[in-house]
Coordinates of C-alpha atoms in Angstrom, one line a residue:
Chain A
M1 CA 133.6 203.1 77.5
K2 CA 135.6 206.1 76.6
R3 CA 133.8 209.2 75.1
S4 CA 135.1 211.3 72.3
E5 CA 134.0 214.5 74.0
P6 CA 133.7 215.6 77.7
G7 CA 129.9 216.2 77.2
L8 CA 130.1 218.7 80.1
Y9 CA 129.2 222.0 78.4
D10 CA 127.5 223.5 75.4
Y11 CA 129.1 225.5 72.7
L12 CA 128.6 229.2 73.6
P13 CA 130.8 231.4 71.4
L14 CA 132.3 234.5 72.9
T15 CA 130.3 236.7 70.6
S16 CA 126.9 235.1 71.2
R17 CA 126.2 234.6 74.9
P18 CA 124.3 236.6 77.5
A19 CA 126.4 239.5 78.8
I20 CA 127.6 239.3 82.4
R21 CA 127.5 242.3 84.8
W22 CA 129.5 242.0 87.9
P23 CA 128.7 243.9 91.1
N24 CA 129.4 247.6 90.8
G25 CA 129.8 247.3 87.0
A26 CA 133.2 245.7 87.3
H27 CA 134.9 244.6 84.1
V28 CA 136.9 241.9 85.7
A29 CA 136.2 239.6 88.6
F30 CA 139.7 239.0 89.8
W31 CA 140.7 236.2 92.2
V32 CA 143.9 234.8 93.5
A33 CA 144.0 231.1 94.2
P34 CA 147.0 229.9 96.3
N35 CA 147.4 226.2 96.3
I36 CA 148.4 225.1 99.8
E37 CA 149.5 221.6 99.5
F38 CA 151.0 218.6 101.2
Y39 CA 152.9 216.0 99.3
E40 CA 153.8 212.7 101.0
L41 CA 157.3 211.5 101.3
H42 CA 156.1 207.9 100.8
P43 CA 152.9 208.0 98.8
P44 CA 151.3 204.7 97.8
P45 CA 151.4 203.9 94.1
N46 CA 148.6 204.7 91.6
M47 CA 149.0 202.8 88.3
S48 CA 148.0 205.8 86.2
K49 CA 150.3 208.4 87.6
N50 CA 153.5 208.6 89.6
A51 CA 153.4 211.0 92.5
W52 CA 157.1 211.7 92.1
V53 CA 159.5 211.7 89.2
R54 CA 162.2 209.9 91.3
P55 CA 161.8 206.8 93.4
N56 CA 160.6 207.4 97.0
P57 CA 161.9 209.1 98.9
D58 CA 162.3 211.9 96.3
V59 CA 164.0 214.3 98.7
L60 CA 164.8 216.9 96.1
N61 CA 161.2 217.4 95.0
Y62 CA 159.6 216.7 98.4
S63 CA 161.8 219.4 100.1
W64 CA 161.0 221.8 97.3
R65 CA 157.2 221.4 98.0
D66 CA 157.8 221.5 101.7
Y67 CA 159.5 224.9 101.2
G68 CA 156.0 226.2 100.5
N69 CA 154.8 225.4 104.0
R70 CA 157.9 226.1 106.0
A71 CA 158.8 229.4 104.4
G72 CA 157.0 230.5 101.3
V73 CA 153.4 230.5 102.6
W74 CA 154.1 232.9 105.4
R75 CA 155.8 235.3 103.1
M76 CA 153.0 235.1 100.5
I77 CA 150.2 235.5 103.1
D78 CA 151.8 238.5 104.7
A79 CA 152.3 240.2 101.3
M80 CA 148.8 239.5 100.2
K81 CA 147.4 240.8 103.5
E82 CA 149.4 244.0 103.1
L83 CA 147.9 244.5 99.6
G84 CA 144.4 243.7 100.8
V85 CA 144.0 240.8 98.4
R86 CA 142.1 237.8 99.8
G87 CA 143.0 234.3 98.8
S88 CA 140.8 231.5 97.7
V89 CA 142.8 228.5 98.9
S90 CA 143.0 225.4 96.8
L91 CA 143.7 223.2 99.7
N92 CA 145.0 219.7 100.2
V93 CA 142.9 219.2 103.2
A94 CA 145.5 217.1 105.0
V95 CA 147.2 220.4 105.7
C96 CA 144.4 221.0 108.3
D97 CA 145.9 218.0 110.1
H98 CA 149.6 218.5 109.5
H99 CA 149.9 222.3 109.7
P100 CA 146.8 223.8 111.4
E101 CA 148.6 227.0 112.0
I102 CA 148.5 227.8 108.3
I103 CA 144.7 227.1 108.2
R104 CA 144.1 229.3 111.2
R105 CA 146.0 232.2 109.5
C106 CA 143.9 231.8 106.4
V107 CA 140.6 231.7 108.3
E108 CA 141.7 234.7 110.4
L109 CA 142.1 236.7 107.1
D110 CA 138.7 235.6 105.8
W111 CA 140.1 233.6 103.0
E112 CA 138.0 231.0 101.2
L113 CA 139.1 227.3 101.5
F114 CA 138.2 225.1 98.6
S115 CA 139.1 221.5 97.8
H116 CA 142.3 220.4 96.2
G117 CA 141.8 216.8 97.5
I118 CA 143.5 215.3 100.5
Y119 CA 147.2 215.1 99.5
N120 CA 148.7 216.2 96.3
T121 CA 150.1 212.7 96.1
R122 CA 146.7 210.9 96.0
F123 CA 144.7 211.0 92.8
V124 CA 141.1 210.0 92.1
L125 CA 142.4 208.1 89.0
N126 CA 141.4 204.4 89.2
M127 CA 139.1 205.0 92.2
S128 CA 135.6 203.4 92.1
I129 CA 132.6 205.6 92.4
E130 CA 132.2 204.4 96.0
Q131 CA 135.9 205.2 96.8
E132 CA 135.6 208.7 95.3
Q133 CA 132.4 209.3 97.3
I134 CA 134.4 208.6 100.5
F135 CA 137.2 210.8 99.3
I136 CA 134.8 213.7 98.6
R137 CA 133.1 213.4 101.9
D138 CA 136.4 213.3 103.7
V139 CA 137.4 216.6 102.0
I140 CA 134.1 218.3 102.8
D141 CA 134.1 217.2 106.4
T142 CA 137.8 218.1 107.0
I143 CA 137.3 221.7 105.7
Y144 CA 134.1 222.1 107.7
Q145 CA 135.8 220.9 110.9
A146 CA 138.8 223.1 110.5
S147 CA 137.1 226.3 109.4
G148 CA 133.3 226.0 109.5
Q149 CA 133.3 226.6 105.8
K150 CA 131.2 224.7 103.3
V151 CA 133.2 223.5 100.3
D152 CA 132.1 225.4 97.2
G153 CA 135.0 224.9 94.9
W154 CA 137.0 222.0 93.6
L155 CA 140.3 221.6 91.9
S156 CA 141.2 218.0 91.6
P157 CA 144.7 217.0 92.7
S158 CA 146.8 217.2 89.6
V159 CA 143.6 218.1 87.7
S160 CA 142.8 214.3 87.5
N161 CA 139.2 213.3 87.0
N162 CA 137.0 210.3 86.4
P163 CA 134.1 210.5 83.9
W164 CA 131.7 210.7 86.8
T165 CA 133.6 213.1 89.0
M166 CA 131.5 216.3 88.1
D167 CA 128.3 214.4 88.9
L168 CA 129.6 213.4 92.3
L169 CA 130.7 216.9 93.0
A170 CA 127.3 218.4 92.1
E171 CA 125.6 215.8 94.2
N172 CA 127.7 216.7 97.2
G173 CA 126.8 220.4 97.0
V174 CA 129.9 221.7 95.3
T175 CA 129.1 224.8 93.2
Y176 CA 132.2 225.3 91.1
T177 CA 135.0 223.4 89.4
C178 CA 138.4 224.7 88.4
D179 CA 139.3 221.7 86.3
L180 CA 138.0 223.1 83.0
F181 CA 140.0 225.6 81.0
H182 CA 137.6 226.2 78.1
D183 CA 136.6 229.8 78.9
D184 CA 137.3 233.3 80.4
Q185 CA 133.8 233.4 81.9
P186 CA 132.0 231.0 84.2
M187 CA 129.9 228.4 82.4
P188 CA 127.2 225.9 83.4
V189 CA 128.6 222.3 83.8
R190 CA 126.1 219.6 82.7
T191 CA 125.6 217.2 85.7
E192 CA 122.9 214.8 86.7
T193 CA 121.8 216.8 89.6
G194 CA 122.6 220.3 91.1
R195 CA 123.9 223.4 89.5
L196 CA 127.6 223.2 89.0
C197 CA 129.5 225.8 87.1
S198 CA 133.1 226.1 85.9
I199 CA 135.1 229.1 87.0
P200 CA 138.1 230.3 85.0
Y201 CA 141.2 229.3 86.9
S202 CA 143.9 229.5 84.2
L203 CA 146.9 227.3 83.5
E204 CA 148.5 230.1 81.6
M205 CA 148.6 232.4 84.7
N206 CA 149.5 229.5 87.0
D207 CA 153.0 230.0 88.5
V208 CA 153.8 226.3 88.2
I209 CA 153.2 226.5 84.4
A210 CA 154.9 229.9 84.1
Y211 CA 158.0 228.9 86.0
T212 CA 158.6 225.2 85.6
R213 CA 157.1 224.5 82.1
A214 CA 157.2 227.9 80.3
M215 CA 160.4 228.6 82.3
K216 CA 159.7 232.3 82.6
T217 CA 161.6 234.6 84.9
P218 CA 159.8 236.3 87.8
R219 CA 159.8 239.7 86.0
E220 CA 158.4 238.1 82.9
Y221 CA 155.7 236.4 84.9
G222 CA 154.7 239.8 86.3
R223 CA 154.5 241.3 82.8
M224 CA 152.3 238.3 81.7
I225 CA 149.8 238.9 84.5
K226 CA 149.5 242.6 83.6
A227 CA 149.1 241.9 79.9
Q228 CA 146.4 239.3 80.7
F229 CA 144.6 241.8 82.9
D230 CA 144.8 244.6 80.4
Q231 CA 143.1 242.6 77.7
L232 CA 140.3 241.2 79.9
Y233 CA 139.7 244.6 81.4
A234 CA 139.2 246.2 78.0
E235 CA 136.9 243.3 76.9
G236 CA 135.1 243.3 80.2
E237 CA 133.3 246.5 79.5
E238 CA 131.0 244.6 77.2
S239 CA 130.6 241.5 79.3
G240 CA 132.3 240.8 82.7
M241 CA 135.3 238.6 82.5
V242 CA 137.1 236.5 85.1
M243 CA 140.8 236.5 85.8
C244 CA 142.5 234.1 88.2
V245 CA 146.1 234.0 89.3
P246 CA 146.8 230.5 90.7
L247 CA 149.8 230.4 93.0
H248 CA 152.0 227.8 94.8
P249 CA 153.9 229.1 97.9
Y250 CA 156.8 226.8 97.1
L251 CA 157.3 228.8 93.9
I252 CA 155.9 232.3 94.4
G253 CA 157.0 232.3 98.0
Q254 CA 160.7 232.2 96.9
P255 CA 162.2 235.6 97.9
H256 CA 163.2 236.5 94.3
R257 CA 159.7 235.9 92.9
L258 CA 157.4 237.8 95.2
E259 CA 158.0 241.4 94.2
P260 CA 157.0 241.2 90.5
L261 CA 153.7 239.5 91.6
L262 CA 153.0 242.1 94.1
E263 CA 153.7 244.8 91.6
A264 CA 151.2 243.2 89.2
L265 CA 148.6 242.8 91.9
D266 CA 149.0 246.4 92.8
Y267 CA 148.6 247.4 89.2
I268 CA 145.4 245.4 88.9
K269 CA 144.1 247.0 92.2
S270 CA 144.7 250.5 90.9
H271 CA 141.9 250.1 88.3
D272 CA 138.5 251.0 89.6
K273 CA 136.4 248.5 87.6
V274 CA 137.8 245.5 89.3
W275 CA 135.9 243.2 91.6
L276 CA 138.5 241.7 94.0
T277 CA 136.8 238.6 95.0
T278 CA 136.9 234.9 95.7
G279 CA 136.0 231.8 93.7
R280 CA 132.9 231.2 95.8
E281 CA 131.6 234.7 95.4
I282 CA 132.0 234.5 91.6
A283 CA 130.3 231.1 91.4
H284 CA 127.4 232.2 93.5
W285 CA 126.9 235.4 91.6
Y286 CA 127.0 233.5 88.3
R287 CA 124.7 230.7 89.5
D288 CA 122.1 233.2 90.9
H289 CA 122.1 235.6 87.9
Y290 CA 123.4 233.9 84.7
Y291 CA 123.4 230.1 85.0
D292 CA 119.8 229.7 83.6
D293 CA 120.3 232.4 80.9
A294 CA 123.4 230.6 79.6
V295 CA 121.6 227.2 79.5
A296 CA 118.6 228.7 77.7
H297 CA 120.8 230.6 75.3
A298 CA 122.8 227.5 74.4
K299 CA 119.5 225.7 73.7
I300 CA 118.5 228.4 71.3
L301 CA 121.8 228.2 69.5
R302 CA 121.5 224.5 69.2
T303 CA 118.1 224.8 67.5
S304 CA 119.0 227.9 65.3
H305 CA 122.3 226.5 64.2
A306 CA 121.3 222.8 63.8
P307 CA 123.7 220.7 61.7
A308 CA 122.6 220.4 58.1
G309 CA 120.8 217.2 57.2
Chain B
M1 CA 141.6 197.2 88.2
P2 CA 140.4 199.5 91.0
L3 CA 142.6 200.8 93.7
P4 CA 142.9 198.9 96.9
D5 CA 141.0 200.5 99.8
E6 CA 144.4 201.1 101.5
Y7 CA 144.8 203.9 99.0
L8 CA 142.3 205.8 101.1
V9 CA 144.1 205.2 104.4
Y10 CA 146.5 207.9 105.5
L11 CA 148.8 206.5 108.1
R12 CA 150.8 209.7 108.8
R13 CA 147.9 212.2 108.6
G14 CA 148.4 214.1 111.8
Y15 CA 150.2 217.1 113.3
G16 CA 153.6 217.9 111.9
M17 CA 155.5 216.1 109.2
D18 CA 154.8 212.7 107.6
H19 CA 158.3 211.5 108.6
D20 CA 160.7 211.8 111.5
F21 CA 163.6 213.5 109.9
Y22 CA 162.9 217.0 111.3
E23 CA 160.2 218.9 113.1
W24 CA 157.6 221.2 111.7
S25 CA 157.6 224.8 112.9
T26 CA 156.0 227.9 111.6
W27 CA 158.0 230.9 110.4
S28 CA 157.2 232.9 113.6
Q29 CA 158.1 230.1 116.0
R30 CA 161.7 230.1 114.8
P31 CA 164.3 231.6 117.0
K32 CA 165.6 235.0 115.9
I33 CA 169.0 234.6 114.4
T34 CA 171.8 237.3 114.3
W35 CA 175.0 237.2 112.3
P36 CA 178.4 238.5 113.4
D37 CA 179.1 242.3 113.3
G38 CA 175.4 243.2 112.9
A39 CA 175.2 241.7 109.4
R40 CA 171.7 240.9 108.1
V41 CA 172.4 238.5 105.2
A42 CA 174.9 235.8 105.1
L43 CA 176.1 235.3 101.5
W44 CA 177.2 231.7 100.9
V45 CA 178.5 230.9 97.5
N46 CA 178.9 227.2 96.7
V47 CA 180.7 225.9 93.6
V48 CA 179.8 222.4 92.5
L49 CA 182.4 220.1 90.9
E50 CA 181.2 216.9 89.5
Q51 CA 182.5 213.8 87.8
F52 CA 180.1 211.9 85.5
P53 CA 181.5 208.4 84.7
L54 CA 181.1 207.8 81.0
D55 CA 179.4 204.5 81.8
T56 CA 176.8 206.0 84.1
E57 CA 173.5 204.0 84.0
K58 CA 170.2 205.8 83.6
T59 CA 168.8 204.0 86.6
P60 CA 167.5 204.5 89.3
F61 CA 167.1 207.9 87.6
S62 CA 169.0 210.5 85.6
V63 CA 170.2 213.6 87.2
P64 CA 169.5 216.9 85.4
L65 CA 172.1 217.7 82.7
G66 CA 173.7 214.3 83.2
L67 CA 174.7 211.8 80.6
E68 CA 171.4 211.6 78.8
R69 CA 172.6 210.4 75.4
P70 CA 173.6 206.9 74.3
Y71 CA 177.0 205.5 75.3
P72 CA 179.6 206.9 74.8
D73 CA 178.1 210.3 75.5
Y74 CA 181.1 212.5 74.7
W75 CA 178.7 215.5 74.3
N76 CA 177.6 215.6 77.9
Y77 CA 180.7 214.0 79.5
T78 CA 183.0 216.7 78.0
L79 CA 180.5 219.5 78.7
R80 CA 180.5 218.6 82.4
D81 CA 184.3 218.0 82.4
Y82 CA 184.8 221.5 81.0
G83 CA 183.8 222.8 84.4
N84 CA 186.6 220.9 86.2
R85 CA 189.3 222.0 83.7
V86 CA 188.4 225.6 82.7
G87 CA 185.1 226.8 84.2
C88 CA 186.0 226.3 87.9
Y89 CA 189.3 228.3 87.6
R90 CA 187.4 231.2 86.0
L91 CA 184.9 231.1 88.8
F92 CA 187.6 230.8 91.5
R93 CA 189.4 233.9 90.1
M94 CA 186.1 235.9 90.0
L95 CA 185.2 234.9 93.6
D96 CA 188.7 235.6 94.9
N97 CA 188.7 239.0 93.3
L98 CA 185.5 239.8 95.0
G99 CA 186.8 238.5 98.3
I100 CA 184.0 236.0 98.6
K101 CA 184.3 233.2 101.1
T102 CA 183.6 230.1 99.1
S103 CA 182.8 226.4 99.5
V104 CA 183.2 223.7 96.9
A105 CA 181.0 220.6 96.8
M106 CA 183.1 218.0 95.2
N107 CA 182.7 214.4 94.2
A108 CA 185.3 212.3 96.0
A109 CA 186.3 210.5 92.8
L110 CA 187.2 213.9 91.2
A111 CA 189.4 214.8 94.2
Q112 CA 191.2 211.5 93.8
S113 CA 191.7 211.8 90.0
T114 CA 192.7 215.5 90.0
P115 CA 195.2 216.2 92.8
F116 CA 196.0 219.5 91.2
L117 CA 192.4 220.7 91.5
I118 CA 191.8 219.7 95.1
Q119 CA 195.2 221.1 96.2
D120 CA 194.4 224.4 94.5
I121 CA 191.0 224.4 96.3
I122 CA 192.6 223.8 99.6
A123 CA 195.3 226.4 98.9
R124 CA 192.7 229.0 98.2
G125 CA 191.2 228.4 101.6
Y126 CA 187.8 227.1 100.3
E127 CA 185.7 224.8 102.5
V128 CA 185.2 221.4 100.9
I129 CA 181.8 219.8 101.0
A130 CA 181.6 216.0 100.4
H131 CA 179.5 215.5 97.3
G132 CA 179.3 211.7 97.3
L133 CA 181.5 209.3 95.3
D134 CA 180.6 210.5 91.8
M135 CA 177.4 211.3 89.8
A136 CA 176.8 207.6 89.1
H137 CA 176.4 206.8 92.8
L138 CA 172.9 208.1 93.6
H139 CA 171.6 207.5 97.1
T140 CA 168.3 205.6 96.9
N141 CA 166.5 202.8 98.7
A142 CA 167.8 200.5 95.9
T143 CA 171.1 200.5 97.7
S144 CA 171.4 198.5 100.9
E145 CA 172.1 200.4 104.1
E146 CA 175.4 198.7 104.4
D147 CA 176.5 199.7 100.9
E148 CA 175.4 203.2 101.4
R149 CA 177.4 203.4 104.7
E150 CA 180.4 202.2 102.8
W151 CA 179.9 204.8 100.0
I152 CA 179.8 207.6 102.6
R153 CA 182.8 206.3 104.4
R154 CA 184.8 206.0 101.2
S155 CA 183.8 209.4 100.0
L156 CA 185.0 211.0 103.2
E157 CA 188.2 208.9 103.2
M158 CA 189.1 209.8 99.6
L159 CA 188.6 213.5 100.3
R160 CA 190.6 213.4 103.5
R161 CA 193.4 211.5 101.8
A162 CA 193.5 214.3 99.2
G163 CA 193.9 216.8 102.0
A164 CA 190.4 218.1 102.6
N165 CA 188.5 217.9 105.9
P166 CA 184.8 218.0 105.0
T167 CA 182.2 218.5 107.7
G168 CA 179.2 218.9 105.4
W169 CA 177.5 216.8 102.8
L170 CA 175.6 217.3 99.5
S171 CA 174.4 214.1 97.8
P172 CA 174.9 213.7 94.1
G173 CA 171.6 215.1 92.6
Q174 CA 170.4 215.8 96.1
S175 CA 169.4 212.2 96.2
Q176 CA 168.8 210.4 99.5
S177 CA 167.5 207.1 100.7
D178 CA 165.6 206.6 103.9
H179 CA 168.9 205.9 105.7
T180 CA 171.1 208.8 104.3
L181 CA 170.6 211.3 107.1
K182 CA 171.2 208.8 109.8
L183 CA 174.3 207.5 108.1
L184 CA 175.6 211.1 107.6
A185 CA 175.1 211.8 111.3
E186 CA 176.8 208.5 112.2
A187 CA 179.8 209.4 110.0
G188 CA 180.3 212.5 112.2
L189 CA 179.2 215.0 109.6
E190 CA 177.7 218.3 110.9
Y191 CA 175.5 219.6 108.1
C192 CA 173.7 218.5 105.0
C193 CA 172.5 220.6 102.0
D194 CA 170.0 218.1 100.3
W195 CA 166.8 219.6 101.7
S196 CA 165.8 222.7 99.8
N197 CA 162.9 223.5 102.1
D198 CA 164.0 226.5 104.0
D199 CA 165.8 229.9 103.9
M200 CA 167.5 229.2 107.3
P201 CA 169.4 226.3 108.9
Y202 CA 167.3 223.9 111.1
P203 CA 168.2 220.7 113.0
F204 CA 167.5 217.2 111.8
T205 CA 166.0 215.0 114.5
G206 CA 165.8 211.3 115.6
P207 CA 168.5 209.1 114.2
A208 CA 170.0 212.1 112.4
S209 CA 170.2 214.3 115.5
G210 CA 173.3 216.5 115.5
L211 CA 173.1 217.1 111.8
V212 CA 171.9 220.5 110.6
S213 CA 170.2 221.3 107.4
L214 CA 171.6 224.3 105.6
P215 CA 169.4 226.1 103.1
Y216 CA 170.1 225.1 99.5
P217 CA 167.7 226.8 97.1
F218 CA 168.2 224.8 93.9
E219 CA 165.7 227.0 92.1
L220 CA 168.3 229.8 92.2
S221 CA 170.9 227.4 90.9
D222 CA 172.5 227.8 87.5
V223 CA 171.4 224.2 86.7
Y224 CA 167.7 225.2 86.8
C225 CA 167.8 228.8 85.7
M226 CA 170.2 228.5 82.9
G227 CA 170.8 224.8 82.3
L228 CA 167.2 223.6 82.3
W229 CA 165.1 226.7 81.9
H230 CA 167.4 228.4 79.3
Q231 CA 167.3 231.8 81.0
T232 CA 170.1 234.2 80.1
A233 CA 173.0 234.9 82.6
V234 CA 171.6 238.5 82.8
E235 CA 168.2 237.1 83.9
F236 CA 169.9 234.7 86.3
A237 CA 171.9 237.6 87.8
E238 CA 168.7 239.7 88.2
Q239 CA 167.1 236.9 90.2
I240 CA 170.2 236.7 92.5
L241 CA 169.9 240.4 93.2
D242 CA 166.2 240.3 93.6
R243 CA 166.5 237.5 96.1
F244 CA 169.2 239.4 98.0
H245 CA 167.0 242.5 98.2
A246 CA 164.0 240.5 99.4
L247 CA 166.0 238.7 102.1
N248 CA 167.7 241.8 103.2
A249 CA 164.4 243.6 103.6
E250 CA 163.1 240.7 105.7
A251 CA 166.2 240.5 107.8
T252 CA 165.7 244.2 108.7
K253 CA 162.2 243.4 109.9
E254 CA 162.4 239.9 111.2
S255 CA 165.5 237.7 111.5
C256 CA 168.8 237.4 109.7
R257 CA 168.8 235.3 106.6
V258 CA 171.0 233.2 104.4
L259 CA 171.4 233.9 100.7
A260 CA 172.8 230.6 99.3
L261 CA 173.9 230.6 95.7
T262 CA 175.0 227.5 93.8
L263 CA 177.2 227.7 90.8
H264 CA 178.2 224.7 88.7
A265 CA 181.5 225.2 87.1
S266 CA 180.4 223.7 83.8
I267 CA 177.5 226.1 83.5
S268 CA 178.3 229.4 85.3
G269 CA 182.0 229.0 84.3
Q270 CA 181.1 229.5 80.6
P271 CA 182.8 232.7 79.4
Y272 CA 179.7 234.7 78.4
R273 CA 178.0 234.0 81.7
V274 CA 180.7 235.1 84.1
K275 CA 180.3 238.8 83.9
P276 CA 176.6 239.2 84.8
I277 CA 177.1 236.9 87.8
Q278 CA 180.2 238.8 88.8
E279 CA 178.3 242.1 88.7
A280 CA 175.4 240.8 90.8
L281 CA 177.8 239.4 93.4
S282 CA 179.9 242.5 93.4
A283 CA 176.8 244.6 94.1
I284 CA 175.9 242.3 97.0
M285 CA 179.4 242.4 98.4
K286 CA 179.3 246.3 98.3
H287 CA 176.0 246.4 100.1
E288 CA 176.3 247.1 103.9
G289 CA 175.1 244.4 106.2
V290 CA 176.4 241.5 104.1
W291 CA 178.5 238.7 105.7
S292 CA 180.4 236.6 103.2
A293 CA 180.6 233.2 104.9
K294 CA 181.5 229.6 104.3
P295 CA 178.9 227.1 105.5
G296 CA 181.0 226.0 108.4
A297 CA 181.0 229.6 109.7
I298 CA 177.3 229.9 109.2
L299 CA 176.7 226.7 111.2
Q300 CA 179.1 228.0 113.9
A301 CA 177.2 231.3 114.1
V302 CA 173.8 229.5 114.4
R303 CA 175.2 227.2 117.1
S304 CA 176.5 230.1 119.1
Q305 CA 173.3 232.1 119.2
P306 CA 172.6 233.3 122.8

């Protein structure tokens, strides 16, 4: 049966929640999440969502995505390395099989690898719980074998979920999800077992949204990132905020798009109260210091502001 | 209904690509390319000329900025036709004034129906790229291999009869079936521009061996930036220049690069858009280390690398 609400988190208004302090008194925990993806030329059908807008083979769109791995990713990785910004990679784990060179480069640079499913053309929509369990184990095993890393984070391919997905993730030891966009701070996610939290990932700052839906120019995208940062940095003095810039090498790795991003990253780095970090580090810090406080505070709010009657 | 368990089977999950059209290679594994006369960036400007039949069906899919409205869609038909009557000549004049070596990707049906236009293109010394029959003939698996072979043969024959000698191919809407590359190689073509996945040429493999992919960044095309994303011509021109500067910097450090720019006569040929584009191209042409080249010359240069 369908639910009228996600039922995954409590109402915790911005002005009434335990304050967060990041390491070294940072105002903003800043992380960059490149999506390194593999799209199949001939994906199987899923009745809820087409992988491509055109019939297979959709050469135009496939080749655009492939640009990310053939050209864009190398340009992006080199530039981020030069700036000293680590990536937290939202990874279609089949990239470990298809393009292990990319994975080796990320591991070399101490980047985090987290799950973005297996292929960006396979969705959990219409999977049974058992199928989704197999899917999740596959992801966790593949990343471990390729990098020795434990999967902490999860961004579903195409942000597609089943009602039980968060429970399965928590049960499998995942510590954070990027699929919820309800906040600028981490929040506990209600699951049957484990301690899962949501980490702000941001669709607004996502290059896919900025370029292909909001249709911004690269320079405008750079200005948006700076404006987002300025506001969060000011607010973060009171309680630490999270800012994420999600990237896709097939977009940001285009030669005419990289410079405005680098300029924005450089601007962010020039502030001293910034914690340049990864999704995993944010999630662990939050889980270890604030998860329980937030749950307890939400409970107080529920009681003190109980609905009338 | 749950998904069949085959949905969790991944037949091509292994090293390299999930098809046999070309090989995977990393940026650093590519051979270092040099251009003639010590140039760093090859500037390739391609003008696209298209014919949209008024009775174009909306299946198997609609191309961007095609005939989206109900029949008879005079709105879009005439908007696109503007390019072939007015816009292209404005662009040709601009490109000739700047001394830019130009290619024109042209639907064969247009070459047949407008002898004046194709003769003018040939007289200006432009390289003609075969652009399929017309915008209603999209290459997909819904067409049989036999029919598709015939489409390609007819396209080339029509262009040749009109006086052009195309050695390259751009499919209408960059559409391909699983057979297209093989059929293009079989037809004796030398390059194809449908795969927007690189900044440098690379070889197709298997049944398409002999055919080379030339870089065709559709995201820096006027169709996307101005037609679909509604950016201004000034913003489009800024991105052209930014792309040039980025590629030029890379070429200084790594390997020479191609800056490919696609202009559709019906979009970039609008009066208010011409000047910003002209200024960007003029700045690039004045920059040292730029080689204005037609695609055939780029291919030749790649093939003659030591």
